[in-house]
Coordinates of C-alpha atoms and ligand atoms in Angstrom, one line a residue:
Chain A
X1060 CA -0.3 -0.1 -0.1
X1061 CA 0.8 3.5 -0.2
X1062 CA 0.7 6.5 1.4
X1063 CA -1.6 7.7 -1.5
X1064 CA -3.8 5.7 -1.3
X1065 CA -7.3 6.5 0.2
X1066 CA -7.5 4.1 2.8
X1067 CA -5.0 4.4 4.3
X1068 CA -4.5 8.1 5.6
X1069 CA -0.9 9.8 6.7
X1070 CA -1.5 8.9 10.5
X1071 CA -2.8 5.5 9.3
X1072 CA 0.9 5.2 7.3
X1073 CA 3.0 7.3 9.5
X1074 CA 2.5 4.4 12.3
X1075 CA 3.2 1.6 9.5
X1076 CA 6.4 2.8 9.6
X1077 CA 7.1 3.5 13.0
X1078 CA 6.1 -0.4 13.5
X1079 CA 8.2 -1.2 10.4
X1080 CA 11.0 0.3 12.5
X1081 CA 10.4 -0.4 16.0
X1082 CA 10.3 -4.5 14.4
X1083 CA 13.8 -3.6 13.7
X1084 CA 15.1 -1.4 15.9
X1085 CA 14.5 -3.9 19.0
X1086 CA 16.6 -6.4 17.8
X1087 CA 19.4 -4.3 15.9
X1088 CA 19.9 -1.5 18.9
X1089 CA 20.1 -3.8 21.9
X1090 CA 23.1 -6.3 20.1
X1091 CA 24.6 -2.9 18.5
X1092 CA 25.3 -1.5 22.2
X1093 CA 26.3 -5.1 22.5
X1094 CA 28.4 -4.6 20.0
X1095 CA 30.2 -1.4 20.8
X1096 CA 30.8 -2.0 24.2
X1097 CA 33.3 -5.4 23.1
X1098 CA 34.7 -3.1 20.4
X1099 CA 35.1 -0.2 24.0
X1100 CA 36.1 -2.9 26.3
X1101 CA 38.7 -3.5 23.8
X1102 CA 40.2 -0.3 22.3
X1103 CA 40.1 0.2 26.4
X1104 CA 41.8 -3.0 27.5
X1105 CA 44.9 -2.7 25.0
X1106 CA 45.6 1.2 25.9
X1107 CA 48.2 0.1 27.6
X1108 CA 50.0 -3.0 28.8
X1109 CA 49.3 -2.4 32.7
X1110 CA 45.3 -1.8 32.4
X1111 CA 44.9 -5.0 30.0
X1112 CA 46.5 -6.9 32.8
X1113 CA 43.2 -5.7 36.0
X1114 CA 41.1 -5.2 32.9
X1115 CA 41.4 -8.0 30.5
X1116 CA 40.4 -7.2 26.3
X1117 CA 37.5 -9.2 25.2
X1118 CA 39.6 -11.8 23.3
X1119 CA 41.9 -12.7 26.9
X1120 CA 38.3 -13.2 28.9
X1121 CA 36.8 -15.3 25.4
X1122 CA 40.2 -18.0 25.0
X1123 CA 39.9 -18.6 29.5
X1124 CA 36.2 -19.2 29.3
X1125 CA 37.1 -21.9 26.5
X1126 CA 39.9 -23.6 28.6
X1127 CA 38.1 -22.7 32.4
X1128 CA 34.7 -24.3 30.4
X1129 CA 34.2 -27.5 32.3
X1130 CA 35.2 -26.1 36.1
X1131 CA 32.6 -22.3 35.5
X1132 CA 30.1 -25.2 33.7
X1133 CA 29.8 -26.7 37.1
X1134 CA 30.5 -24.0 39.4
X1135 CA 27.2 -21.7 36.7
X1136 CA 24.7 -25.6 37.9
X1137 CA 25.6 -25.1 41.2
X1138 CA 24.4 -21.3 41.2
X1139 CA 21.4 -22.2 39.4
X1140 CA 20.2 -25.0 41.6
X1141 CA 21.1 -22.9 44.5
X1142 CA 18.8 -19.6 42.6
X1143 CA 16.0 -22.3 41.4
X1144 CA 15.4 -23.8 44.4
X1145 CA 15.2 -20.9 46.1
X1146 CA 13.1 -19.6 44.0
X1147 CA 10.9 -22.8 44.2
X1148 CA 10.4 -22.4 48.1
X1149 CA 9.9 -18.4 48.4
X1150 CA 7.2 -19.4 45.2
X1151 CA 5.4 -22.5 47.8
X1152 CA 6.3 -20.0 51.1
X1153 CA 4.9 -17.1 49.8
X1154 CA 2.4 -18.0 48.1
X1155 CA 1.2 -20.5 51.0
X1156 CA 2.2 -17.4 53.8
X1157 CA -0.2 -14.0 51.2
X1158 CA -3.3 -17.2 51.4
X1159 CA -3.1 -17.3 55.5
X1160 CA -2.8 -13.7 55.2
X1161 CA -6.3 -13.5 53.5
X1162 CA -7.9 -16.0 55.3
X1163 CA -6.9 -14.7 58.6
X1164 CA -6.3 -10.9 59.3
X1165 CA -4.7 -11.7 62.7
X1166 CA -2.7 -13.7 60.4
X1167 CA -1.1 -10.9 58.9
X1168 CA -1.5 -8.8 61.7
X1169 CA 1.2 -11.4 63.7
X1170 CA 3.2 -12.6 60.8
X1171 CA 3.4 -9.1 58.4
X1172 CA 6.4 -7.6 60.5
X1173 CA 8.4 -10.8 60.4
X1174 CA 8.2 -10.5 56.7
X1175 CA 8.7 -6.7 56.8
X1176 CA 11.7 -6.7 59.0
X1177 CA 13.8 -9.9 57.0
X1178 CA 12.6 -8.2 54.1
X1179 CA 14.3 -4.7 55.0
X1180 CA 18.1 -5.7 56.3
X1181 CA 20.4 -6.3 54.6
X1182 CA 20.8 -9.6 53.6
X1183 CA 24.6 -9.5 53.9
X1184 CA 24.2 -8.2 57.9
X1185 CA 21.8 -11.7 58.0
X1186 CA 23.9 -14.0 57.0
X1187 CA 26.7 -14.7 58.5
X1188 CA 24.3 -15.8 61.6
X1189 CA 22.3 -17.9 59.6
X1190 CA 25.9 -19.8 58.5
X1191 CA 26.6 -19.9 62.6
X1192 CA 23.7 -21.5 63.6
X1193 CA 22.7 -23.5 60.0
X1194 CA 26.0 -26.3 59.3
X1195 CA 24.7 -27.6 56.3
X1196 CA 26.0 -26.3 53.2
X1197 CA 23.2 -26.7 50.3
X1198 CA 20.3 -25.2 53.6
X1199 CA 22.4 -22.0 54.5
X1200 CA 23.0 -20.5 51.2
X1201 CA 19.7 -21.3 50.1
X1202 CA 17.8 -19.7 53.3
X1203 CA 19.5 -16.9 52.4
X1204 CA 18.1 -16.6 48.9
X1205 CA 15.2 -17.6 49.6
X1206 CA 15.2 -14.2 53.0
X1207 CA 15.7 -12.6 49.5
X1208 CA 13.4 -13.5 47.2
X1209 CA 10.5 -14.0 48.9
X1210 CA 9.3 -11.2 49.9
X1211 CA 7.9 -10.0 47.1
X1212 CA 6.1 -13.1 46.0
X1213 CA 4.7 -12.1 49.2
X1214 CA 3.4 -8.8 49.0
X1215 CA 1.8 -9.2 45.2
X1216 CA 0.4 -12.2 45.8
X1217 CA -1.6 -10.8 49.0
X1218 CA -2.7 -8.0 47.3
X1219 CA -3.6 -9.5 44.0
X1220 CA -6.2 -11.8 46.5
X1221 CA -7.8 -9.4 48.3
X1222 CA -7.9 -7.1 45.2
X1223 CA -10.6 -9.8 43.4
X1224 CA -14.3 -8.0 42.3
X1225 CA -16.7 -7.1 45.4
X1226 CA -19.5 -8.1 42.9
X1227 CA -17.9 -11.4 42.2
X1228 CA -17.7 -12.2 45.8
X1229 CA -21.1 -12.0 46.2
X1230 CA -22.2 -14.1 44.1
X1231 CA -19.8 -16.5 44.8
X1232 CA -21.6 -16.2 48.1
X1233 CA -25.0 -16.3 46.5
X1234 CA -24.1 -19.3 45.1
X1235 CA -23.0 -21.1 48.3
X1236 CA -19.5 -21.7 47.2
X1237 CA -17.0 -23.3 49.5
X1238 CA -13.9 -21.9 51.0
X1239 CA -11.7 -23.9 48.5
X1240 CA -14.2 -22.7 45.6
X1241 CA -13.7 -18.9 46.3
X1242 CA -9.9 -19.3 47.1
X1243 CA -9.7 -21.6 43.5
X1244 CA -11.6 -20.5 40.9
X1245 CA -11.9 -16.5 42.2
X1246 CA -9.1 -15.6 44.3
X1247 CA -6.1 -17.4 42.9
X1248 CA -6.7 -16.6 38.8
X1249 CA -7.8 -12.7 40.4
X1250 CA -4.2 -13.1 41.8
X1251 CA -2.2 -14.4 39.4
X1252 CA -1.1 -10.9 37.5
X1253 CA -0.3 -9.6 41.1
X1254 CA 1.4 -13.1 41.4
X1255 CA 3.4 -13.1 37.7
X1256 CA 4.4 -9.4 38.9
X1257 CA 6.0 -10.8 42.0
X1258 CA 7.6 -13.9 40.4
X1259 CA 9.2 -11.2 37.3
X1260 CA 11.4 -9.9 41.4
X1261 CA 12.0 -12.8 42.9
X1262 CA 13.7 -14.1 39.7
X1263 CA 16.0 -11.7 39.5
X1264 CA 16.4 -11.5 43.4
X1265 CA 16.9 -15.5 44.0
X1266 CA 20.2 -15.0 41.9
X1267 CA 21.9 -12.4 43.7
X1268 CA 20.7 -14.2 47.0
X1269 CA 22.5 -17.2 46.1
X1270 CA 25.6 -15.5 44.4
X1271 CA 25.5 -12.8 47.9
X1272 CA 25.0 -15.8 50.2
X1273 CA 28.4 -17.8 48.8
X1274 CA 30.0 -15.0 49.0
X1275 CA 29.8 -14.7 52.4
X1276 CA 30.8 -18.0 52.5
X1277 CA 33.7 -17.6 51.9
X1278 CA 36.2 -19.3 49.8
X1279 CA 35.8 -21.7 52.4
X1280 CA 32.4 -21.8 52.5
X1281 CA 29.8 -24.0 50.8
X1282 CA 29.7 -25.0 47.3
X1283 CA 31.4 -23.7 44.6
X1284 CA 29.3 -21.3 42.4
X1285 CA 30.4 -18.9 40.3
X1286 CA 30.4 -16.0 43.3
X1287 CA 32.7 -18.6 45.5
X1288 CA 35.0 -18.8 41.3
X1289 CA 34.7 -15.1 41.2
X1290 CA 36.4 -15.0 44.8
X1291 CA 38.4 -17.5 43.7
X1292 CA 40.1 -16.1 40.9
X1293 CA 40.4 -12.8 42.7
X1294 CA 42.8 -14.5 45.4
X1295 CA 44.3 -15.9 42.5
X1296 CA 44.8 -12.8 40.2
X1297 CA 43.3 -14.3 37.3
X1298 CA 41.2 -11.4 36.3
X1299 CA 40.3 -13.1 33.0
X1300 CA 38.3 -16.2 34.7
X1301 CA 37.0 -13.2 37.3
X1302 CA 35.2 -11.6 33.7
X1303 CA 34.4 -14.8 32.2
X1304 CA 32.3 -16.0 35.2
X1305 CA 31.0 -12.3 35.9
X1306 CA 29.5 -12.5 32.6
X1307 CA 28.1 -16.6 32.6
X1308 CA 26.2 -14.6 35.9
X1309 CA 24.8 -11.3 34.1
X1310 CA 23.3 -14.0 31.3
X1311 CA 22.0 -16.2 33.8
X1312 CA 19.9 -13.3 35.3
X1313 CA 19.4 -11.8 31.6
X1314 CA 17.5 -15.2 30.6
X1315 CA 15.6 -16.0 34.4
X1316 CA 13.8 -12.5 33.7
X1317 CA 13.5 -13.1 29.9
X1318 CA 12.0 -16.9 31.4
X1319 CA 9.3 -15.3 34.2
X1320 CA 8.5 -12.6 31.1
X1321 CA 7.7 -15.4 29.1
X1322 CA 6.4 -17.2 31.0
X1323 CA 3.7 -13.9 33.2
X1324 CA 2.7 -13.2 28.9
X1325 CA 1.9 -16.9 29.1
X1326 CA -0.4 -16.7 31.2
X1327 CA -2.1 -13.5 30.8
X1328 CA -1.8 -14.0 26.9
X1329 CA -5.7 -14.5 26.7
X1330 CA -7.5 -12.5 28.8
X1331 CA -5.0 -9.4 30.7
X1332 CA -4.2 -6.4 29.3
X1333 CA -0.8 -6.5 30.3
X1334 CA -0.1 -9.5 27.9
X1335 CA -2.2 -7.7 25.4
X1336 CA -1.5 -5.2 22.6
X1337 CA -2.9 -3.0 21.2
X1338 CA -2.5 -1.2 17.5
X1339 CA -2.8 2.5 18.5
Chain B
X628 CA -32.2 -31.6 29.7
X629 CA -31.0 -28.8 27.3
X630 CA -34.2 -26.8 27.5
X631 CA -34.1 -24.4 29.8
X632 CA -37.9 -24.8 31.6
X633 CA -40.9 -23.2 31.8
X634 CA -42.3 -22.7 35.0
X635 CA -46.3 -21.2 34.1
X636 CA -47.6 -17.3 34.8
X637 CA -50.9 -17.0 36.3
X638 CA -52.6 -13.8 36.3
X639 CA -51.7 -10.9 39.4
X640 CA -54.5 -12.2 41.2
X641 CA -53.7 -15.8 41.4
X642 CA -50.2 -16.4 42.0
X643 CA -48.6 -18.3 44.5
X644 CA -46.9 -16.2 47.3
X645 CA -42.8 -16.5 46.8
X646 CA -41.5 -14.5 49.4
X647 CA -42.8 -11.8 51.7
X648 CA -40.2 -9.3 53.4
X649 CA -42.1 -8.3 57.4
X650 CA -41.0 -5.0 58.7
X651 CA -37.6 -5.4 57.2
X652 CA -35.4 -3.1 59.1
X653 CA -31.8 -2.6 58.3
X654 CA -29.7 -0.4 60.1
X655 CA -25.3 0.4 59.3
X656 CA -23.3 1.5 61.7
X657 CA -26.2 1.5 63.9
X658 CA -27.2 5.1 62.3
X659 CA -27.1 5.2 58.7
X660 CA -31.4 3.8 58.2
X661 CA -30.9 2.4 54.9
X662 CA -34.7 0.2 54.8
X663 CA -37.6 1.0 57.3
X664 CA -40.1 -1.2 58.4
X665 CA -40.5 -2.9 54.1
X666 CA -42.7 -5.0 53.7
X667 CA -43.4 -6.4 50.5
X668 CA -45.5 -9.3 49.1
X669 CA -43.3 -10.7 45.3
X670 CA -45.6 -13.4 43.8
X671 CA -44.9 -16.4 41.7
X672 CA -43.7 -14.8 38.2
X673 CA -43.9 -11.2 38.9
X674 CA -42.0 -8.9 37.7
X675 CA -41.4 -5.9 40.0
X676 CA -39.7 -2.9 39.8
X677 CA -37.7 -1.2 42.7
X678 CA -38.0 2.6 41.7
X679 CA -36.9 5.0 43.7
X680 CA -34.0 7.6 44.4
X681 CA -30.1 6.9 44.4
X682 CA -29.6 6.2 48.3
X683 CA -33.4 4.8 49.0
X684 CA -32.4 1.3 50.1
X685 CA -33.0 -0.6 46.9
X686 CA -29.4 -2.3 46.0
X687 CA -29.6 -3.1 50.2
X688 CA -33.7 -4.8 50.1
X689 CA -31.6 -6.9 46.6
X690 CA -28.8 -7.7 49.8
X691 CA -31.0 -8.9 52.5
X692 CA -33.8 -11.2 50.0
X693 CA -29.6 -13.1 48.2
X694 CA -29.2 -13.7 51.4
X695 CA -26.2 -11.1 51.8
X696 CA -26.5 -9.4 55.1
X697 CA -29.2 -10.0 58.1
X698 CA -31.9 -7.5 58.5
X699 CA -31.8 -5.5 61.9
X700 CA -35.2 -6.1 62.3
X701 CA -38.1 -8.2 60.7
X702 CA -38.0 -11.5 58.8
X703 CA -37.9 -12.7 55.5
X704 CA -40.3 -15.3 54.6
X705 CA -39.7 -17.6 51.7
X706 CA -42.9 -20.0 50.5
X707 CA -41.0 -23.7 50.2
X708 CA -37.2 -24.8 50.6
X709 CA -34.5 -22.5 49.4
X710 CA -31.9 -24.1 47.5
X711 CA -28.6 -22.7 46.5
X712 CA -29.4 -21.8 42.5
X713 CA -32.6 -20.6 43.3
X714 CA -31.5 -17.6 42.7
X715 CA -30.2 -15.6 39.6
X716 CA -28.6 -12.2 40.0
X717 CA -27.8 -9.1 37.3
X718 CA -25.7 -6.4 38.6
X719 CA -24.6 -2.7 37.6
X720 CA -21.6 -4.3 35.8
X721 CA -21.1 -7.3 34.0
X722 CA -19.0 -8.8 36.6
X723 CA -17.8 -11.4 34.5
X724 CA -14.0 -13.9 35.7
X725 CA -11.7 -12.2 32.8
X726 CA -9.7 -15.3 33.3
X727 CA -13.0 -17.2 31.5
X728 CA -14.6 -17.6 28.2
X729 CA -18.3 -16.7 27.7
X730 CA -19.1 -20.0 28.2
X731 CA -17.4 -21.0 31.2
X732 CA -18.8 -17.5 32.7
X733 CA -21.7 -19.5 32.4
X734 CA -21.1 -22.6 33.5
X735 CA -20.0 -21.1 37.4
X736 CA -23.8 -21.2 38.7
X737 CA -23.3 -25.2 37.7
X738 CA -19.2 -25.4 38.8
X739 CA -20.0 -24.6 41.8
X740 CA -22.6 -27.0 42.9
X741 CA -19.8 -29.3 41.9
X742 CA -21.3 -30.0 37.6
X743 CA -19.1 -31.0 35.1
X744 CA -18.7 -28.8 32.5
X745 CA -19.6 -31.2 29.9
X746 CA -22.6 -32.8 32.3
X747 CA -24.5 -28.8 31.8
X748 CA -23.2 -28.1 28.4
X749 CA -26.1 -27.9 26.3
X750 CA -27.0 -26.1 28.4
X751 CA -25.1 -23.6 28.8
X752 CA -25.8 -23.8 25.1
X753 CA -29.5 -22.9 25.6
X754 CA -29.1 -19.9 27.8
X755 CA -25.8 -18.7 25.6
X756 CA -28.5 -18.9 22.2
X757 CA -31.7 -16.8 24.3
X758 CA -29.1 -14.4 24.5
X759 CA -28.5 -14.4 21.2
X760 CA -24.9 -15.6 21.6
X761 CA -24.7 -18.5 20.2
X762 CA -21.3 -17.9 18.2
X763 CA -19.5 -16.7 21.4
X764 CA -19.1 -19.4 23.5
X765 CA -14.9 -19.3 23.4
X766 CA -14.5 -15.3 23.3
X767 CA -13.1 -13.6 26.7
X768 CA -15.1 -11.0 28.1
X769 CA -12.7 -8.5 27.6
X770 CA -14.0 -9.1 23.0
X771 CA -16.9 -8.5 24.1
X772 CA -19.1 -5.3 23.6
X773 CA -21.5 -3.8 27.0
X774 CA -24.3 -4.8 26.0
X775 CA -22.9 -8.2 25.1
X776 CA -21.1 -8.8 28.4
X777 CA -24.3 -7.9 30.2
X778 CA -25.9 -11.0 27.6
X779 CA -23.1 -12.6 29.3
X780 CA -24.4 -11.6 32.8
X781 CA -27.9 -12.3 32.3
X782 CA -27.4 -15.6 30.6
X783 CA -25.3 -16.9 33.6
X784 CA -28.6 -15.2 36.3
X785 CA -31.0 -17.6 34.0
X786 CA -28.7 -20.9 33.1
X787 CA -29.9 -22.7 36.3
X788 CA -33.4 -22.4 35.9
X789 CA -34.3 -20.1 39.2
X790 CA -37.3 -18.7 40.5
X791 CA -35.9 -15.7 41.3
X792 CA -34.4 -13.6 39.7
X793 CA -32.6 -10.2 40.8
X794 CA -31.1 -7.4 38.8
X795 CA -29.2 -4.6 40.0
X796 CA -29.6 -1.8 37.7
X797 CA -28.1 -4.0 35.2
X798 CA -28.4 -1.6 32.0
X799 CA -27.5 2.0 33.5
X800 CA -24.4 1.6 32.4
X801 CA -25.4 1.0 28.3
X802 CA -26.4 3.4 25.9
X803 CA -30.1 3.9 24.6
X804 CA -30.7 2.1 22.2
X805 CA -28.6 -1.2 23.5
X806 CA -30.9 -1.0 26.6
X807 CA -34.3 -0.8 25.0
X808 CA -32.7 -4.0 22.7
X809 CA -31.4 -5.8 25.9
X810 CA -35.0 -4.5 27.8
X811 CA -37.3 -6.4 24.8
X812 CA -34.8 -9.3 24.9
X813 CA -35.4 -9.4 28.7
X814 CA -39.3 -9.8 28.0
X815 CA -38.7 -12.5 26.1
X816 CA -36.6 -14.4 27.9
X817 CA -39.4 -13.9 30.9
X818 CA -42.2 -15.1 29.3
X819 CA -40.0 -17.9 28.2
X820 CA -39.1 -19.5 31.5
X821 CA -41.6 -17.6 33.5
X822 CA -39.5 -16.9 36.2
X823 CA -40.8 -13.8 38.6
X824 CA -38.0 -10.7 38.6
X825 CA -36.8 -7.7 40.9
X826 CA -35.8 -5.1 38.9
X827 CA -34.1 -1.9 40.4
X828 CA -34.1 0.4 38.8
X829 CA -33.6 4.6 37.8
X830 CA -35.6 5.1 35.8
X831 CA -39.9 5.6 35.4
X832 CA -39.9 4.2 31.5
X833 CA -38.0 1.3 32.0
X834 CA -40.0 0.3 35.1
X835 CA -42.9 0.6 33.3
X836 CA -42.0 -0.9 29.4
X837 CA -41.1 -4.0 31.9
X838 CA -43.2 -4.9 35.0
X839 CA -46.7 -5.6 36.4
X840 CA -46.0 -4.2 39.8
X841 CA -44.0 -0.8 40.2
X842 CA -42.7 -0.5 44.2
X843 CA -42.0 2.9 44.4
X844 CA -38.8 3.9 47.5
X845 CA -37.6 7.4 48.9
X846 CA -34.8 7.8 51.1
X847 CA -33.6 9.0 54.3
X848 CA -34.8 6.3 55.6
X849 CA -35.4 4.7 52.9
X850 CA -38.9 3.5 52.6
X851 CA -41.4 2.1 50.6
X852 CA -44.1 4.9 49.6
X853 CA -46.5 3.3 47.0
X854 CA -46.8 0.2 45.4
X855 CA -48.8 0.4 41.5
X856 CA -49.5 -2.2 39.9
X857 CA -48.9 -1.7 35.1
X858 CA -51.8 -3.7 33.7
X859 CA -50.3 -3.5 30.0
X860 CA -50.6 -7.5 29.3
X861 CA -47.3 -8.7 28.0
X862 CA -45.7 -9.4 25.6
X863 CA -45.1 -5.8 25.6
X864 CA -43.1 -4.6 22.1
X865 CA -42.5 -1.1 20.1
X866 CA -46.3 -0.5 20.1
X867 CA -46.7 -0.6 23.6
X868 CA -44.3 1.4 24.5
X869 CA -45.2 4.3 21.7
X870 CA -49.0 3.8 23.2
X871 CA -51.6 6.6 24.9
X872 CA -51.4 3.3 27.5
X873 CA -47.7 3.3 27.9
X874 CA -47.3 7.7 27.9
X875 CA -50.3 7.5 30.5
X876 CA -48.4 5.0 33.0
X877 CA -45.4 6.3 33.5
X878 CA -47.4 10.1 34.1
X879 CA -49.1 8.4 36.8
X880 CA -45.3 6.6 37.6
X881 CA -43.3 9.4 37.8
X882 CA -45.9 11.8 39.6
X883 CA -45.9 9.0 42.3
X884 CA -41.9 8.7 41.9
X885 CA -41.8 12.9 42.7
X886 CA -44.4 12.5 45.4
X887 CA -41.8 10.4 46.6
X888 CA -38.9 12.4 46.0
X889 CA -40.6 15.2 48.0
X890 CA -41.1 17.8 45.5
X891 CA -45.0 18.7 45.1
X892 CA -44.5 21.5 43.4
X893 CA -47.0 19.8 40.6
X894 CA -50.0 19.6 44.0
X895 CA -49.9 23.0 43.9
X896 CA -52.6 23.5 40.7
Ligands
LIG2848 N1 -22.4 -1.7 53.7 C1 -23.1 -0.2 53.8 N2 -21.7 0.2 55.0 C2 -22.8 1.9 55.3 N3 -24.4 2.1 54.9 C3 -24.0 2.0 53.5 C4 -24.0 0.2 53.3 N4 -24.5 -0.3 52.2 C5 -25.2 1.1 51.8 N5 -25.4 1.3 52.9 C6 -26.1 3.2 53.2 O1 -27.8 2.8 53.1 C7 -28.5 3.6 52.3 C8 -28.3 2.8 51.1 O2 -28.2 2.3 50.5 P1 -28.8 1.4 49.4 O3 -26.8 1.4 48.5 O4 -29.4 0.5 49.3 O5 -29.4 2.7 48.2 P2 -29.3 2.5 46.7 O6 -31.5 2.8 46.4 O7 -29.3 1.4 45.4 O8 -28.7 3.2 45.6 P3 -28.2 3.9 44.7 O9 -29.4 4.0 43.5 O10 -27.6 4.7 44.5 O11 -27.6 2.3 43.9 C9 -27.6 4.4 51.5 O12 -27.4 5.7 52.5 C10 -26.2 4.0 51.4 O13 -24.3 5.1 52.7
LIG2849 MG1 -28.1 0.7 44.1

């Protein structure tokens, strides 16, 4: 179609052009930024010999990554395992607690302050205590990651469970719905968009929690996750390996974000405003 | 059963009693008197409108009948046993579950009674056909217009073939054309099924067109001021809407409403 087409006015033509540009830009722009970053980074590293030592050039990092692939990958698996276990427990615990909160106002009044205290106290300051009280190496790291990840799930799901339409609640009452039916058919679906929003935040936080816990555990501590590899490499002045591990963590973070975003879209695509594309 | 069964509607004087509100009062927070000594007898087959200004307790009356709250004083006496599914409700908003398709929304009353979708599929299809949405089973509420959503809401209220349907200003948010069409369709639907309807409205014209009984209420405190009957026979259609009889009836009801609101300027001469 051409702009002279009477059914395709100037406004529509502009919109169509913007859509085409956006479709390309969506991929091209981030890619260009990444490439540019690598070029600048490479230039910076090679601009002086000492700089190149502590700020290794991309080819060096890549070579190190290939050389340490087996070890780094094993560490990645450790970090991922902790992240996903923590996220799973955060989901179960967060949703269960949210359901409890919405069923009993008293339960909320009693437990909510603790949830807030856990949330606002920086994990690095709680972690040393946890490491004193909990001996099991997996459990201690898991607890740290869980504390960081569960709050957004709890608070979002609680909000969601409470925001059911009051007329629908009346309707359920008139039809004599049981507690269980109300929860399953009304409250949980209403809470879904809120829960998924919490999940997107919690996914990233679980990774952060896992990494921080590994740092606090330190070289003597548990497992051998990616954070442990970074610490270890820093003691050995192995800067390329630090970079390789760091970039792996960043990529995992991006993948978790993309995955939770996809999950959110998948569950809401049929009905929720957030997942619907409007052609205006 | 694939068809919604028909209850015979007798002439007004011979209708058996469905329920009685005896001296119903409702006071909120110990100070706001939403309803004061309301007496009302509802008979099977009635199409009864509650007409009155904002705050006169119309919604409160419906909520009391629906069993969503208890009266402060007085009793609601049902004739015969009360079973869930005996009441269907339509609110001012369509009140659909946005995550469920049209058919799944209409399934709700059955689902809450533990009946599977497959076992009531035919009844859902019949109800949707009655409201003219036979081609929208799998649509989501967001894909429908305001009028269509309201039709789904009506189908959901009728699908269990309840004895009583409560409607709280169901068409107030719709445009005039959609509203008239839904009024016509509602009468046709009621005629087919023969249920009893309590219909809350602010509109004199709507109440006269739809009902055979009109209860005019006043506010502060909420109370019944007058009961009127509309004698025009059903079915009513466009012809009735333009008839002198209709105009005369609306005039009578308007006057009653004006007195209820407390505007006596027309009584002076
Ligand atoms: N849950 C409640 N708590 C306190 N006051 C209430 C409650 N529900 C209703 N009221 C009050 O009771 C009175 C009657 O309310 P109701 O909703 O029944 O009026 P209505 O006739 O339906 O009005 P409208 O036409 O505006 O819907 C109003 O003054 C209202 O403020
Ligand atoms: Mg009302």
